[in-house]
Amino acid sequence: MQPPATLSAALARVAQAPALWPGFTPQRTPLLTFDGAHTWLHQSGGPPPGAGWTAQAPGWRWPGRHPDLNANTALPLEDGRWAAGVLLPSLGEPDTRTLAAILVHEAFHVYQHATPSAAWEVNELDALTYPAHADILHARAEETRCLRLALHEPDWTAPARQALFWRGQRHALLTDMHRTFEARMETREGLATYVETRFLRQFPALEPAAAPDLGPRRWAYGSGAALAHLLDRHAPDRQPLLVCSPESGQC
């Protein structure tokens, strides 16, 4: 029994990942994947102690879905190490490049766990009370439009300023709690999407018409990544741990 061919090819791509973030090495992050029949552990240096794992070069195999693997996320192994977990059936039929990028995204969450920072600490329950007023949704759509223009236009500074204007309009209608929730989602999931899209050598997909329906959590994946890519242009020697501030107009 061998890992699925797409998974094996994706692992090879991860092993060749360029530098994406200081100290982040996806090729040395344990990866735990479920293919619908077996769970595979790679890049681990060996499985956790206990029965169940079978050596299967270049990794280890578990019969069925490992009980700790319930979502695409970072998760602790039985011996205290953390792994990037991915349920392959949840992804449909991604190509090798896309699957490798998803593995990199989840591996970045392992890095975040190992590198504590207030920048990516978030109370996800705050999303339950995040307002969905028409003015907020309109401003989100306009900010998304401007971020997309800033990413793809040669003269990016004007649409970037417009994006900050609409962000300021939206933030004026939010509580401090909801502004903090959004910013922390942008630095946790947004930065994971940033390293994913850097790995792919492309920008995040931003759709203004779809933005109002995404909800603040899902929207933060793309907005946080977009802001990080723009910060690369504004200050290429600085890592984007903080997102752009509408109050200052700077990053």
mmCIF file of C-alpha atoms in Angstrom:
data_model
loop_
_atom_site.group_PDB
_atom_site.id
_atom_site.type_symbol
_atom_site.label_atom_id
_atom_site.label_comp_id
_atom_site.label_asym_id
_atom_site.label_seq_id
_atom_site.Cartn_x
_atom_site.Cartn_y
_atom_site.Cartn_z
ATOM 1 C CA MET A 1 0.000 0.000 0.000
ATOM 2 C CA GLN A 2 1.484 3.309 -1.147
ATOM 3 C CA PRO A 3 0.358 6.906 -0.513
ATOM 4 C CA PRO A 4 -1.837 8.321 -3.292
ATOM 5 C CA ALA A 5 0.224 9.507 -6.245
ATOM 6 C CA THR A 6 -1.011 13.092 -5.914
ATOM 7 C CA LEU A 7 -0.013 13.162 -2.246
ATOM 8 C CA SER A 8 3.447 11.772 -2.977
ATOM 9 C CA ALA A 9 3.988 14.367 -5.704
ATOM 10 C CA ALA A 10 2.707 17.156 -3.430
ATOM 11 C CA LEU A 11 5.096 16.091 -0.667
ATOM 12 C CA ALA A 12 7.955 16.306 -3.144
ATOM 13 C CA ARG A 13 6.932 19.888 -3.944
ATOM 14 C CA VAL A 14 6.746 20.785 -0.250
ATOM 15 C CA ALA A 15 10.231 19.363 0.228
ATOM 16 C CA GLN A 16 11.468 21.868 -2.359
ATOM 17 C CA ALA A 17 9.614 24.893 -0.954
ATOM 18 C CA PRO A 18 11.601 28.150 -1.053
ATOM 19 C CA ALA A 19 11.975 30.451 1.935
ATOM 20 C CA LEU A 20 8.496 31.818 2.634
ATOM 21 C CA TRP A 21 8.793 33.271 6.150
ATOM 22 C CA PRO A 22 11.740 33.571 8.571
ATOM 23 C CA GLY A 23 12.069 30.394 10.610
ATOM 24 C CA PHE A 24 9.250 28.583 8.808
ATOM 25 C CA THR A 25 10.348 25.281 7.261
ATOM 26 C CA PRO A 26 7.349 23.394 5.838
ATOM 27 C CA GLN A 27 9.622 20.588 4.632
ATOM 28 C CA ARG A 28 10.480 19.810 8.265
ATOM 29 C CA THR A 29 6.924 20.006 9.601
ATOM 30 C CA PRO A 30 5.184 16.679 10.348
ATOM 31 C CA LEU A 31 2.302 16.163 7.910
ATOM 32 C CA LEU A 32 -0.708 13.992 8.751
ATOM 33 C CA THR A 33 -3.109 13.216 5.890
ATOM 34 C CA PHE A 34 -6.140 10.968 5.476
ATOM 35 C CA ASP A 35 -6.848 9.684 1.960
ATOM 36 C CA GLY A 36 -10.248 8.109 2.685
ATOM 37 C CA ALA A 37 -8.793 4.721 3.593
ATOM 38 C CA HIS A 38 -5.539 5.312 5.483
ATOM 39 C CA THR A 39 -3.814 8.038 7.472
ATOM 40 C CA TRP A 40 -0.269 8.907 6.406
ATOM 41 C CA LEU A 41 2.427 10.537 8.530
ATOM 42 C CA HIS A 42 5.360 12.143 6.723
ATOM 43 C CA GLN A 43 8.316 14.380 7.601
ATOM 44 C CA SER A 44 8.005 13.285 11.219
ATOM 45 C CA GLY A 45 11.192 11.455 12.130
ATOM 46 C CA GLY A 46 8.991 8.579 13.275
ATOM 47 C CA PRO A 47 5.461 8.047 14.590
ATOM 48 C CA PRO A 48 4.322 8.665 18.163
ATOM 49 C CA PRO A 49 4.879 5.689 20.473
ATOM 50 C CA GLY A 50 2.158 3.054 20.606
ATOM 51 C CA ALA A 51 0.507 0.499 18.369
ATOM 52 C CA GLY A 52 -1.226 1.241 15.106
ATOM 53 C CA TRP A 53 1.457 2.747 12.869
ATOM 54 C CA THR A 54 3.155 0.728 10.149
ATOM 55 C CA ALA A 55 6.357 1.837 8.463
ATOM 56 C CA GLN A 56 5.646 2.702 4.845
ATOM 57 C CA ALA A 57 8.495 4.538 3.136
ATOM 58 C CA PRO A 58 8.896 7.429 3.108
ATOM 59 C CA GLY A 59 6.611 7.682 6.154
ATOM 60 C CA TRP A 60 4.113 5.793 8.282
ATOM 61 C CA ARG A 61 0.600 4.436 7.742
ATOM 62 C CA TRP A 62 -2.392 4.124 10.077
ATOM 63 C CA PRO A 63 -5.443 1.999 9.139
ATOM 64 C CA GLY A 64 -8.450 4.271 8.614
ATOM 65 C CA ARG A 65 -8.693 7.862 9.823
ATOM 66 C CA HIS A 66 -6.537 8.605 12.825
ATOM 67 C CA PRO A 67 -8.846 9.605 15.719
ATOM 68 C CA ASP A 68 -7.054 12.934 16.264
ATOM 69 C CA LEU A 69 -7.428 14.036 12.637
ATOM 70 C CA ASN A 70 -10.838 15.700 12.365
ATOM 71 C CA ALA A 71 -10.237 18.783 10.213
ATOM 72 C CA ASN A 72 -7.740 20.590 8.033
ATOM 73 C CA THR A 73 -5.737 22.227 10.803
ATOM 74 C CA ALA A 74 -2.685 21.976 13.042
ATOM 75 C CA LEU A 75 -3.068 19.286 15.680
ATOM 76 C CA PRO A 76 -1.010 17.709 18.480
ATOM 77 C CA LEU A 77 0.314 14.179 18.140
ATOM 78 C CA GLU A 78 0.267 11.783 21.072
ATOM 79 C CA ASP A 79 3.874 12.566 22.000
ATOM 80 C CA GLY A 80 3.364 16.337 22.111
ATOM 81 C CA ARG A 81 4.670 17.192 18.651
ATOM 82 C CA TRP A 82 2.390 19.155 16.352
ATOM 83 C CA ALA A 83 1.505 18.210 12.790
ATOM 84 C CA ALA A 84 -0.302 19.794 9.868
ATOM 85 C CA GLY A 85 -3.434 17.729 9.304
ATOM 86 C CA VAL A 86 -5.349 17.497 6.024
ATOM 87 C CA LEU A 87 -8.428 15.435 5.156
ATOM 88 C CA LEU A 88 -7.855 14.781 1.472
ATOM 89 C CA PRO A 89 -11.502 13.836 0.652
ATOM 90 C CA SER A 90 -12.579 17.308 1.834
ATOM 91 C CA LEU A 91 -10.526 18.899 -0.953
ATOM 92 C CA GLY A 92 -12.211 17.233 -3.916
ATOM 93 C CA GLU A 93 -9.556 16.356 -6.484
ATOM 94 C CA PRO A 94 -6.846 19.028 -6.219
ATOM 95 C CA ASP A 95 -3.862 18.961 -8.520
ATOM 96 C CA THR A 96 -0.407 18.357 -7.092
ATOM 97 C CA ARG A 97 0.490 22.048 -6.897
ATOM 98 C CA THR A 98 -2.717 23.008 -5.099
ATOM 99 C CA LEU A 99 -2.415 20.171 -2.601
ATOM 100 C CA ALA A 100 1.190 21.123 -1.848
ATOM 101 C CA ALA A 101 0.075 24.713 -1.191
ATOM 102 C CA ILE A 102 -2.648 23.523 1.202
ATOM 103 C CA LEU A 103 -0.064 21.448 3.086
ATOM 104 C CA VAL A 104 2.139 24.550 3.328
ATOM 105 C CA HIS A 105 -0.834 26.581 4.646
ATOM 106 C CA GLU A 106 -1.539 24.087 7.420
ATOM 107 C CA ALA A 107 2.165 23.701 8.182
ATOM 108 C CA PHE A 108 2.303 27.452 8.825
ATOM 109 C CA HIS A 109 -0.274 26.980 11.577
ATOM 110 C CA VAL A 110 2.142 24.525 13.198
ATOM 111 C CA TYR A 111 4.794 27.243 13.003
ATOM 112 C CA GLN A 112 2.379 29.728 14.582
ATOM 113 C CA HIS A 113 1.710 27.326 17.448
ATOM 114 C CA ALA A 114 5.456 26.944 18.016
ATOM 115 C CA THR A 115 6.001 30.721 17.766
ATOM 116 C CA PRO A 116 3.442 32.335 20.096
ATOM 117 C CA SER A 117 2.399 35.880 19.231
ATOM 118 C CA ALA A 118 -0.515 38.073 20.205
ATOM 119 C CA ALA A 119 -0.786 38.836 16.482
ATOM 120 C CA TRP A 120 -2.502 35.497 15.812
ATOM 121 C CA GLU A 121 -4.409 34.924 19.033
ATOM 122 C CA VAL A 122 -8.108 35.177 18.255
ATOM 123 C CA ASN A 123 -11.391 34.434 19.995
ATOM 124 C CA GLU A 124 -13.394 32.836 17.213
ATOM 125 C CA LEU A 125 -16.622 33.098 19.218
ATOM 126 C CA ASP A 126 -16.557 36.838 18.475
ATOM 127 C CA ALA A 127 -17.593 35.976 14.921
ATOM 128 C CA LEU A 128 -21.011 34.957 16.239
ATOM 129 C CA THR A 129 -21.885 38.568 17.076
ATOM 130 C CA TYR A 130 -20.076 40.260 14.185
ATOM 131 C CA PRO A 131 -22.635 42.649 12.628
ATOM 132 C CA ALA A 132 -23.850 42.201 9.069
ATOM 133 C CA HIS A 133 -25.278 45.663 8.429
ATOM 134 C CA ALA A 134 -25.637 46.729 4.813
ATOM 135 C CA ASP A 135 -23.117 49.571 5.213
ATOM 136 C CA ILE A 136 -20.507 47.163 6.599
ATOM 137 C CA LEU A 137 -21.035 44.692 3.784
ATOM 138 C CA HIS A 138 -20.886 47.437 1.166
ATOM 139 C CA ALA A 139 -17.610 48.740 2.607
ATOM 140 C CA ARG A 140 -16.204 45.189 2.635
ATOM 141 C CA ALA A 141 -17.049 44.794 -1.054
ATOM 142 C CA GLU A 142 -15.443 48.141 -1.919
ATOM 143 C CA GLU A 143 -12.343 47.348 0.129
ATOM 144 C CA THR A 144 -12.062 44.015 -1.661
ATOM 145 C CA ARG A 145 -12.339 45.743 -5.051
ATOM 146 C CA CYS A 146 -9.591 48.197 -4.125
ATOM 147 C CA LEU A 147 -7.313 45.491 -2.712
ATOM 148 C CA ARG A 148 -7.646 43.512 -5.928
ATOM 149 C CA LEU A 149 -6.775 46.590 -7.987
ATOM 150 C CA ALA A 150 -3.796 47.338 -5.752
ATOM 151 C CA LEU A 151 -2.453 43.800 -6.198
ATOM 152 C CA HIS A 152 -2.747 43.778 -9.972
ATOM 153 C CA GLU A 153 -2.254 47.402 -11.087
ATOM 154 C CA PRO A 154 1.243 48.820 -11.725
ATOM 155 C CA ASP A 155 0.284 52.012 -9.849
ATOM 156 C CA TRP A 156 -0.869 50.290 -6.687
ATOM 157 C CA THR A 157 -0.628 53.063 -4.095
ATOM 158 C CA ALA A 158 -3.857 54.885 -5.022
ATOM 159 C CA PRO A 159 -6.129 51.810 -4.812
ATOM 160 C CA ALA A 160 -4.297 50.743 -1.631
ATOM 161 C CA ARG A 161 -5.192 54.087 -0.042
ATOM 162 C CA GLN A 162 -8.777 53.638 -1.198
ATOM 163 C CA ALA A 163 -8.808 50.194 0.404
ATOM 164 C CA LEU A 164 -7.700 51.780 3.680
ATOM 165 C CA PHE A 165 -10.431 54.406 3.327
ATOM 166 C CA TRP A 166 -13.132 51.745 3.012
ATOM 167 C CA ARG A 167 -11.562 49.790 5.859
ATOM 168 C CA GLY A 168 -11.821 52.907 8.005
ATOM 169 C CA GLN A 169 -15.482 53.329 7.031
ATOM 170 C CA ARG A 170 -16.183 49.745 8.020
ATOM 171 C CA HIS A 171 -14.173 49.829 11.226
ATOM 172 C CA ALA A 172 -16.066 52.926 12.364
ATOM 173 C CA LEU A 173 -19.199 50.742 12.462
ATOM 174 C CA LEU A 174 -17.565 47.928 14.456
ATOM 175 C CA THR A 175 -16.840 47.531 18.140
ATOM 176 C CA ASP A 176 -13.281 47.219 19.420
ATOM 177 C CA MET A 177 -13.939 43.515 19.968
ATOM 178 C CA HIS A 178 -14.952 42.938 16.363
ATOM 179 C CA ARG A 179 -12.093 45.027 14.973
ATOM 180 C CA THR A 180 -9.674 42.952 17.032
ATOM 181 C CA PHE A 181 -11.314 39.722 15.893
ATOM 182 C CA GLU A 182 -10.947 40.719 12.261
ATOM 183 C CA ALA A 183 -7.329 41.853 12.601
ATOM 184 C CA ARG A 184 -6.343 38.662 14.421
ATOM 185 C CA MET A 185 -8.022 36.503 11.798
ATOM 186 C CA GLU A 186 -6.085 38.410 9.141
ATOM 187 C CA THR A 187 -2.801 37.717 10.904
ATOM 188 C CA ARG A 188 -3.587 34.075 11.678
ATOM 189 C CA GLU A 189 -5.424 32.786 8.604
ATOM 190 C CA GLY A 190 -4.452 35.684 6.363
ATOM 191 C CA LEU A 191 -0.741 35.097 6.888
ATOM 192 C CA ALA A 192 -1.174 31.356 6.361
ATOM 193 C CA THR A 193 -2.842 32.239 3.052
ATOM 194 C CA TYR A 194 -0.010 34.673 2.339
ATOM 195 C CA VAL A 195 2.662 31.952 2.604
ATOM 196 C CA GLU A 196 0.389 29.603 0.623
ATOM 197 C CA THR A 197 0.054 32.105 -2.215
ATOM 198 C CA ARG A 198 3.762 32.963 -2.096
ATOM 199 C CA PHE A 199 4.429 29.257 -2.530
ATOM 200 C CA LEU A 200 2.083 29.287 -5.535
ATOM 201 C CA ARG A 201 3.645 32.517 -6.823
ATOM 202 C CA GLN A 202 0.260 34.151 -7.191
ATOM 203 C CA PHE A 203 -1.990 36.590 -5.360
ATOM 204 C CA PRO A 204 -5.055 35.588 -3.331
ATOM 205 C CA ALA A 205 -8.317 35.452 -5.236
ATOM 206 C CA LEU A 206 -10.472 38.445 -4.312
ATOM 207 C CA GLU A 207 -14.034 38.719 -5.597
ATOM 208 C CA PRO A 208 -15.798 41.970 -4.616
ATOM 209 C CA ALA A 209 -19.263 40.651 -5.480
ATOM 210 C CA ALA A 210 -18.770 37.584 -3.290
ATOM 211 C CA ALA A 211 -17.125 39.399 -0.355
ATOM 212 C CA PRO A 212 -20.347 40.357 1.505
ATOM 213 C CA ASP A 213 -21.434 36.716 1.661
ATOM 214 C CA LEU A 214 -18.149 35.280 2.922
ATOM 215 C CA GLY A 215 -18.506 36.278 6.549
ATOM 216 C CA PRO A 216 -15.703 38.015 8.459
ATOM 217 C CA ARG A 217 -13.713 34.851 9.159
ATOM 218 C CA ARG A 218 -13.529 33.550 5.605
ATOM 219 C CA TRP A 219 -13.023 37.038 4.158
ATOM 220 C CA ALA A 220 -9.985 37.538 6.416
ATOM 221 C CA TYR A 221 -8.109 34.742 4.593
ATOM 222 C CA GLY A 222 -7.951 36.832 1.421
ATOM 223 C CA SER A 223 -7.831 40.318 2.918
ATOM 224 C CA GLY A 224 -5.003 39.461 5.321
ATOM 225 C CA ALA A 225 -3.012 37.815 2.542
ATOM 226 C CA ALA A 226 -3.591 40.792 0.239
ATOM 227 C CA LEU A 227 -2.394 43.256 2.874
ATOM 228 C CA ALA A 228 0.715 41.163 3.492
ATOM 229 C CA HIS A 229 1.544 41.086 -0.234
ATOM 230 C CA LEU A 230 1.081 44.865 -0.397
ATOM 231 C CA LEU A 231 3.320 45.308 2.633
ATOM 232 C CA ASP A 232 5.992 43.392 0.712
ATOM 233 C CA ARG A 233 5.941 46.239 -1.791
ATOM 234 C CA HIS A 234 5.727 49.016 0.782
ATOM 235 C CA ALA A 235 8.469 47.653 3.064
ATOM 236 C CA PRO A 236 10.113 44.581 1.509
ATOM 237 C CA ASP A 237 12.507 44.042 4.436
ATOM 238 C CA ARG A 238 9.748 43.924 7.040
ATOM 239 C CA GLN A 239 7.578 40.928 7.886
ATOM 240 C CA PRO A 240 3.844 41.781 7.852
ATOM 241 C CA LEU A 241 2.961 40.806 11.440
ATOM 242 C CA LEU A 242 0.609 43.776 11.649
ATOM 243 C CA VAL A 243 -1.999 44.603 9.041
ATOM 244 C CA CYS A 244 -2.621 48.031 7.603
ATOM 245 C CA SER A 245 -4.136 50.629 9.904
ATOM 246 C CA PRO A 246 -6.908 52.791 8.461
ATOM 247 C CA GLU A 247 -6.280 55.370 11.180
ATOM 248 C CA SER A 248 -2.687 56.000 10.100
ATOM 249 C CA GLY A 249 -2.977 55.058 6.441
ATOM 250 C CA GLN A 250 0.212 53.041 6.872
ATOM 251 C CA CYS A 251 1.283 49.446 7.443
#
